[in-house]
Coordinates of N, CA and C in Angstrom, one line a residue:
M1 N -87.1 1.4 53.9 CA -86.4 2.1 52.9 C -85.0 1.6 52.9
R2 N -84.5 1.2 51.7 CA -83.1 0.7 51.6 C -82.1 1.9 51.5
A3 N -81.0 1.7 52.2 CA -79.9 2.7 52.1 C -79.2 2.7 50.8
M4 N -78.8 3.9 50.3 CA -78.0 4.0 49.1 C -76.6 3.6 49.4
T5 N -76.0 2.6 48.8 CA -74.6 2.3 49.0 C -73.8 2.7 47.7
L6 N -72.5 2.7 47.8 CA -71.7 3.0 46.7 C -72.0 2.0 45.6
D7 N -72.2 0.7 45.9 CA -72.5 -0.3 44.9 C -73.9 0.0 44.2
S8 N -74.9 0.3 44.9 CA -76.2 0.6 44.3 C -76.2 1.9 43.5
A9 N -75.4 2.9 44.0 CA -75.3 4.2 43.2 C -74.6 3.9 41.9
T10 N -73.6 3.1 42.0 CA -72.8 2.7 40.7 C -73.7 2.1 39.7
R11 N -74.6 1.2 40.2 CA -75.6 0.6 39.3 C -76.5 1.6 38.6
L12 N -76.9 2.7 39.4 CA -77.7 3.7 38.8 C -77.0 4.4 37.7
L13 N -75.7 4.5 37.7 CA -74.9 5.2 36.7 C -74.4 4.2 35.6
A14 N -74.9 2.9 35.7 CA -74.4 1.9 34.8 C -74.7 2.2 33.3
G15 N -73.8 1.8 32.5 CA -74.0 1.9 31.1 C -74.8 0.7 30.5
P16 N -74.8 0.6 29.2 CA -75.6 -0.5 28.6 C -75.3 -1.9 29.1
G17 N -74.0 -2.2 29.3 CA -73.6 -3.5 29.7 C -73.7 -3.8 31.2
G18 N -74.2 -2.8 32.0 CA -74.4 -3.0 33.4 C -73.1 -2.5 34.2
S19 N -72.1 -2.2 33.5 CA -70.9 -1.7 34.2 C -71.0 -0.2 34.3
P20 N -70.2 0.4 35.2 CA -70.3 1.9 35.3 C -70.0 2.6 34.0
S21 N -70.8 3.6 33.8 CA -70.6 4.4 32.5 C -69.1 4.9 32.5
S22 N -68.6 4.8 31.3 CA -67.2 5.3 31.1 C -67.2 6.8 31.3
S23 N -66.1 7.3 31.9 CA -66.0 8.7 32.1 C -65.3 9.5 31.0
D24 N -65.1 8.8 29.8 CA -64.4 9.5 28.7 C -65.4 10.2 27.8
L25 N -65.0 11.2 27.2 CA -65.9 12.1 26.4 C -66.5 11.4 25.2
S26 N -65.8 10.5 24.5 CA -66.4 9.9 23.4 C -67.6 9.0 23.8
T27 N -67.4 8.2 24.9 CA -68.5 7.4 25.4 C -69.7 8.2 25.9
H28 N -69.3 9.3 26.6 CA -70.4 10.2 27.0 C -71.2 10.8 25.9
L29 N -70.5 11.2 24.8 CA -71.2 11.8 23.7 C -72.0 10.7 22.9
A30 N -71.5 9.5 22.8 CA -72.2 8.4 22.2 C -73.5 8.1 23.0
T31 N -73.4 8.2 24.3 CA -74.5 7.8 25.1 C -75.6 8.9 25.2
H32 N -75.1 10.2 25.5 CA -76.0 11.3 25.8 C -76.1 12.3 24.6
G33 N -75.2 12.3 23.7 CA -75.1 13.3 22.7 C -74.5 14.6 23.2
P34 N -74.2 15.5 22.2 CA -73.6 16.7 22.6 C -74.7 17.7 23.2
L35 N -74.2 18.6 24.0 CA -75.2 19.6 24.5 C -75.6 20.5 23.3
D36 N -76.8 20.9 23.2 CA -77.3 21.7 22.2 C -77.6 23.1 22.8
I37 N -76.6 23.8 23.1 CA -76.7 25.2 23.7 C -76.5 26.2 22.6
P38 N -77.5 27.0 22.3 CA -77.3 28.1 21.3 C -76.4 29.2 21.9
A39 N -76.2 30.2 21.1 CA -75.4 31.3 21.5 C -75.9 31.9 22.8
R40 N -75.0 32.3 23.7 CA -75.3 32.9 25.0 C -76.3 34.1 24.9
D41 N -76.4 34.7 23.7 CA -77.3 35.9 23.6 C -78.7 35.5 23.2
D42 N -79.1 34.2 23.3 CA -80.4 33.8 22.9 C -81.3 33.8 24.2
P43 N -82.0 34.9 24.5 CA -82.8 35.0 25.7 C -83.9 34.0 25.7
G44 N -84.5 33.7 24.5 CA -85.6 32.7 24.5 C -85.2 31.4 25.0
W45 N -84.0 30.9 24.5 CA -83.5 29.6 25.0 C -83.3 29.6 26.5
R46 N -82.6 30.7 26.9 CA -82.3 30.8 28.4 C -83.5 30.8 29.2
S47 N -84.5 31.6 28.9 CA -85.7 31.6 29.7 C -86.5 30.3 29.6
G48 N -86.5 29.7 28.4 CA -87.2 28.5 28.2 C -86.5 27.4 29.1
M49 N -85.2 27.3 29.1 CA -84.5 26.3 29.9 C -84.8 26.6 31.4
W50 N -84.8 27.9 31.8 CA -85.0 28.2 33.2 C -86.5 27.7 33.6
R51 N -87.4 28.0 32.7 CA -88.8 27.6 33.0 C -88.9 26.1 33.1
A52 N -88.2 25.3 32.2 CA -88.2 23.9 32.2 C -87.7 23.4 33.5
V53 N -86.6 23.9 34.0 CA -86.0 23.5 35.3 C -86.9 23.8 36.4
S54 N -87.5 25.0 36.4 CA -88.4 25.4 37.5 C -89.6 24.5 37.5
E55 N -90.2 24.3 36.4 CA -91.4 23.5 36.3 C -91.2 22.0 36.6
S56 N -89.9 21.6 36.4 CA -89.6 20.2 36.7 C -89.6 19.8 38.2
G57 N -89.4 20.9 39.0 CA -89.2 20.7 40.4 C -87.8 20.2 40.8
L58 N -86.9 20.3 39.9 CA -85.5 19.9 40.2 C -85.0 20.6 41.5
L59 N -84.5 19.8 42.4 CA -84.0 20.3 43.7 C -82.4 20.1 43.7
G60 N -81.8 20.9 44.5 CA -80.4 20.7 44.8 C -80.2 19.4 45.5
R61 N -79.0 18.8 45.3 CA -78.7 17.5 45.9 C -78.2 17.5 47.3
G62 N -78.1 18.7 47.9 CA -77.6 18.8 49.3 C -78.8 18.5 50.2
G63 N -78.5 18.7 51.5 CA -79.5 18.4 52.5 C -80.7 19.2 52.5
A64 N -80.6 20.5 52.1 CA -81.7 21.4 52.1 C -82.7 21.2 50.9
G65 N -82.2 20.6 49.8 CA -83.0 20.3 48.7 C -83.7 21.6 48.1
F66 N -82.9 22.7 48.0 CA -83.4 24.0 47.5 C -83.7 23.9 46.0
P67 N -84.9 24.5 45.6 CA -85.3 24.4 44.2 C -84.2 25.1 43.3
S68 N -83.8 24.4 42.3 CA -82.8 24.9 41.3 C -83.3 26.1 40.6
G69 N -84.5 26.1 40.2 CA -85.1 27.2 39.4 C -85.1 28.5 40.2
V70 N -85.3 28.4 41.5 CA -85.2 29.6 42.4 C -83.8 30.1 42.4
K71 N -82.8 29.2 42.6 CA -81.4 29.6 42.6 C -81.0 30.3 41.3
W72 N -81.4 29.7 40.2 CA -81.1 30.2 38.9 C -81.7 31.6 38.6
D73 N -83.0 31.7 39.1 CA -83.6 33.0 38.9 C -83.0 34.1 39.7
A74 N -82.6 33.8 40.9 CA -81.9 34.8 41.8 C -80.6 35.2 41.1
A75 N -79.9 34.3 40.6 CA -78.6 34.6 39.9 C -78.8 35.4 38.6
R76 N -79.9 35.1 37.9 CA -80.2 35.8 36.6 C -80.6 37.3 36.9
R77 N -81.3 37.5 38.0 CA -81.9 38.8 38.3 C -81.1 39.6 39.3
S78 N -80.0 39.2 39.8 CA -79.2 39.8 40.9 C -78.6 41.2 40.5
G79 N -78.3 41.3 39.2 CA -77.6 42.5 38.7 C -76.1 42.4 39.0
R80 N -75.7 41.4 39.6 CA -74.2 41.2 39.8 C -73.7 40.2 38.7
R81 N -72.4 40.1 38.7 CA -71.8 39.1 37.8 C -72.1 37.7 38.3
P82 N -72.9 36.9 37.6 CA -73.2 35.5 38.1 C -72.1 34.6 37.9
M83 N -72.1 33.6 38.8 CA -71.1 32.5 38.8 C -71.8 31.2 39.2
V84 N -71.4 30.1 38.5 CA -72.0 28.8 38.9 C -71.0 28.1 39.8
V85 N -71.5 27.7 41.0 CA -70.6 26.9 41.9 C -71.2 25.5 42.0
V86 N -70.4 24.5 41.7 CA -70.8 23.1 41.8 C -70.2 22.7 43.1
N87 N -71.1 22.4 44.1 CA -70.6 22.0 45.4 C -70.5 20.5 45.5
A88 N -69.3 20.0 45.3 CA -69.1 18.5 45.4 C -68.2 18.2 46.6
M89 N -68.5 18.9 47.7 CA -67.7 18.8 48.9 C -68.1 17.6 49.8
E90 N -69.2 16.9 49.4 CA -69.6 15.8 50.2 C -69.8 16.1 51.7
G91 N -70.5 17.1 52.0 CA -70.7 17.6 53.3 C -71.8 16.8 54.1
E92 N -72.6 16.1 53.4 CA -73.7 15.3 54.1 C -73.1 14.1 54.7
P93 N -73.4 13.8 56.0 CA -72.9 12.6 56.7 C -73.2 11.3 55.9
A94 N -72.2 10.5 55.8 CA -72.3 9.2 55.2 C -72.7 9.2 53.7
S95 N -72.4 10.3 53.1 CA -72.8 10.4 51.7 C -71.6 10.2 50.7
A96 N -71.8 9.6 49.6 CA -70.8 9.4 48.6 C -71.3 9.8 47.2
K97 N -72.4 10.5 47.2 CA -73.0 10.8 45.9 C -72.1 11.7 45.0
D98 N -71.5 12.7 45.6 CA -70.6 13.6 44.8 C -69.4 12.8 44.2
R99 N -68.8 12.0 45.0 CA -67.7 11.2 44.5 C -68.1 10.2 43.4
V100 N -69.3 9.6 43.6 CA -69.7 8.7 42.6 C -70.0 9.4 41.3
L101 N -70.7 10.5 41.3 CA -71.0 11.3 40.1 C -69.8 11.8 39.4
L102 N -68.8 12.3 40.2 CA -67.6 12.9 39.6 C -66.7 11.7 39.0
T103 N -66.7 10.6 39.7 CA -65.9 9.5 39.2 C -66.4 8.8 38.0
Y104 N -67.7 8.5 38.0 CA -68.3 7.8 36.9 C -69.0 8.6 35.8
A105 N -69.4 9.8 36.1 CA -70.1 10.7 35.1 C -69.7 12.1 35.2
P106 N -68.4 12.4 35.1 CA -67.9 13.8 35.2 C -68.5 14.6 34.1
H107 N -68.7 14.1 32.9 CA -69.1 14.9 31.8 C -70.6 15.3 32.0
L108 N -71.4 14.5 32.7 CA -72.8 14.9 33.0 C -72.8 16.1 34.0
V109 N -71.8 16.0 34.9 CA -71.7 17.2 35.9 C -71.3 18.4 35.1
I110 N -70.4 18.3 34.2 CA -69.9 19.4 33.4 C -71.0 19.9 32.5
D111 N -71.8 19.0 31.9 CA -72.9 19.4 31.1 C -73.9 20.3 31.9
G112 N -74.2 19.8 33.1 CA -75.2 20.5 33.9 C -74.7 21.9 34.3
A113 N -73.4 22.0 34.6 CA -72.8 23.3 34.9 C -72.8 24.2 33.7
E114 N -72.5 23.7 32.5 CA -72.6 24.5 31.3 C -74.0 25.0 31.1
V115 N -75.0 24.2 31.2 CA -76.3 24.7 31.0 C -76.7 25.7 32.1
A116 N -76.4 25.5 33.3 CA -76.7 26.5 34.4 C -75.9 27.8 34.1
A117 N -74.7 27.7 33.7 CA -73.9 28.9 33.4 C -74.5 29.7 32.2
T118 N -75.0 29.0 31.2 CA -75.6 29.7 30.1 C -76.9 30.4 30.5
V119 N -77.7 29.6 31.3 CA -79.0 30.2 31.7 C -78.9 31.4 32.5
V120 N -77.9 31.4 33.5 CA -77.8 32.6 34.4 C -76.8 33.6 33.8
G121 N -76.2 33.3 32.7 CA -75.3 34.3 32.1 C -73.9 34.4 32.7
A122 N -73.5 33.2 33.3 CA -72.2 33.2 34.0 C -71.1 32.8 33.0
S123 N -69.9 33.4 33.2 CA -68.8 33.1 32.3 C -67.8 32.2 33.1
E124 N -68.1 31.9 34.4 CA -67.3 31.1 35.2 C -68.0 30.0 35.9
V125 N -67.4 28.8 36.0 CA -67.9 27.7 36.8 C -66.8 27.3 37.7
V126 N -67.1 27.2 39.0 CA -66.2 26.7 40.0 C -66.7 25.4 40.6
V127 N -65.9 24.4 40.6 CA -66.2 23.1 41.2 C -65.4 22.9 42.5
C128 N -66.1 22.8 43.6 CA -65.5 22.6 44.9 C -65.5 21.1 45.2
V129 N -64.3 20.5 45.3 CA -64.1 19.1 45.6 C -63.3 18.9 46.9
A130 N -63.8 18.0 47.7 CA -63.1 17.8 49.0 C -61.7 17.1 48.7
D131 N -60.8 17.4 49.7 CA -59.5 16.9 49.6 C -59.4 15.3 49.5
H132 N -60.4 14.7 50.2 CA -60.4 13.2 50.3 C -61.0 12.6 49.1
S133 N -61.3 13.3 48.0 CA -62.0 12.8 46.9 C -61.0 12.5 45.7
G134 N -59.9 11.9 46.0 CA -58.9 11.7 45.0 C -59.3 11.2 43.7
P135 N -59.9 10.0 43.5 CA -60.3 9.5 42.2 C -61.4 10.4 41.6
A136 N -62.3 11.0 42.4 CA -63.3 11.8 41.8 C -62.7 13.1 41.2
A137 N -61.8 13.7 42.0 CA -61.1 14.9 41.5 C -60.3 14.6 40.3
A138 N -59.6 13.5 40.3 CA -58.8 13.1 39.1 C -59.7 12.9 37.9
A139 N -60.9 12.3 38.0 CA -61.8 12.0 36.9 C -62.3 13.4 36.4
L140 N -62.6 14.3 37.3 CA -63.1 15.6 36.9 C -62.0 16.4 36.1
E141 N -60.8 16.4 36.6 CA -59.7 17.0 35.9 C -59.5 16.4 34.6
A142 N -59.5 15.1 34.5 CA -59.3 14.5 33.2 C -60.4 14.8 32.2
A143 N -61.7 14.9 32.7 CA -62.8 15.3 31.8 C -62.7 16.7 31.3
I144 N -62.2 17.6 32.2 CA -62.1 19.0 31.8 C -60.9 19.1 30.8
T145 N -59.8 18.4 31.0 CA -58.7 18.4 30.1 C -59.2 17.9 28.7
E146 N -59.9 16.8 28.7 CA -60.4 16.1 27.5 C -61.3 17.1 26.7
R147 N -62.2 17.8 27.4 CA -63.1 18.7 26.7 C -62.3 19.9 26.2
N148 N -61.4 20.4 26.9 CA -60.5 21.5 26.4 C -59.8 21.1 25.1
R149 N -59.2 19.9 25.2 CA -58.5 19.4 24.0 C -59.4 19.2 22.8
S150 N -60.6 18.7 23.1 CA -61.6 18.5 22.0 C -62.0 19.8 21.4
R151 N -62.2 20.8 22.3 CA -62.6 22.1 21.7 C -61.5 22.7 20.9
R152 N -60.3 22.6 21.4 CA -59.2 23.2 20.6 C -59.0 22.5 19.2
S153 N -59.3 21.2 19.2 CA -59.1 20.5 17.9 C -60.3 20.7 17.0
S154 N -61.4 21.2 17.5 CA -62.5 21.4 16.6 C -62.6 22.9 16.1
I155 N -61.7 23.7 16.5 CA -61.6 25.1 16.1 C -60.9 25.2 14.8

């Protein structure tokens, strides 16, 4: 089995020309399209999305590989105020997956967090980024700023 290197991970996130996908919103939207999330009060969409994630077998990206559908279900049914936490702390030894994702595809990370928040009924998303993740944290901050600016201009 070949080890995942920063170079090979970057190729996985490559855009059409083979270079890393741009982290700007316009390129993200041109490549992936906008999220099609209906109003938060649409229980059919929320339960359908939860079922799709559960049936897909999607696992957390950390060492435990915990099923995402189980996490989402626990948050939905807890009776407490749900919150989505994106753990990008890079706690696994010799791993750079979080830094690569946040640096080259921050809008995909944000999209996933928005879908999760909608499904579980959370009004907050917290992204935990390690201190040593300078370019990744900067790319995430820029992506959040760009989305906020885009939302304000479309209102």
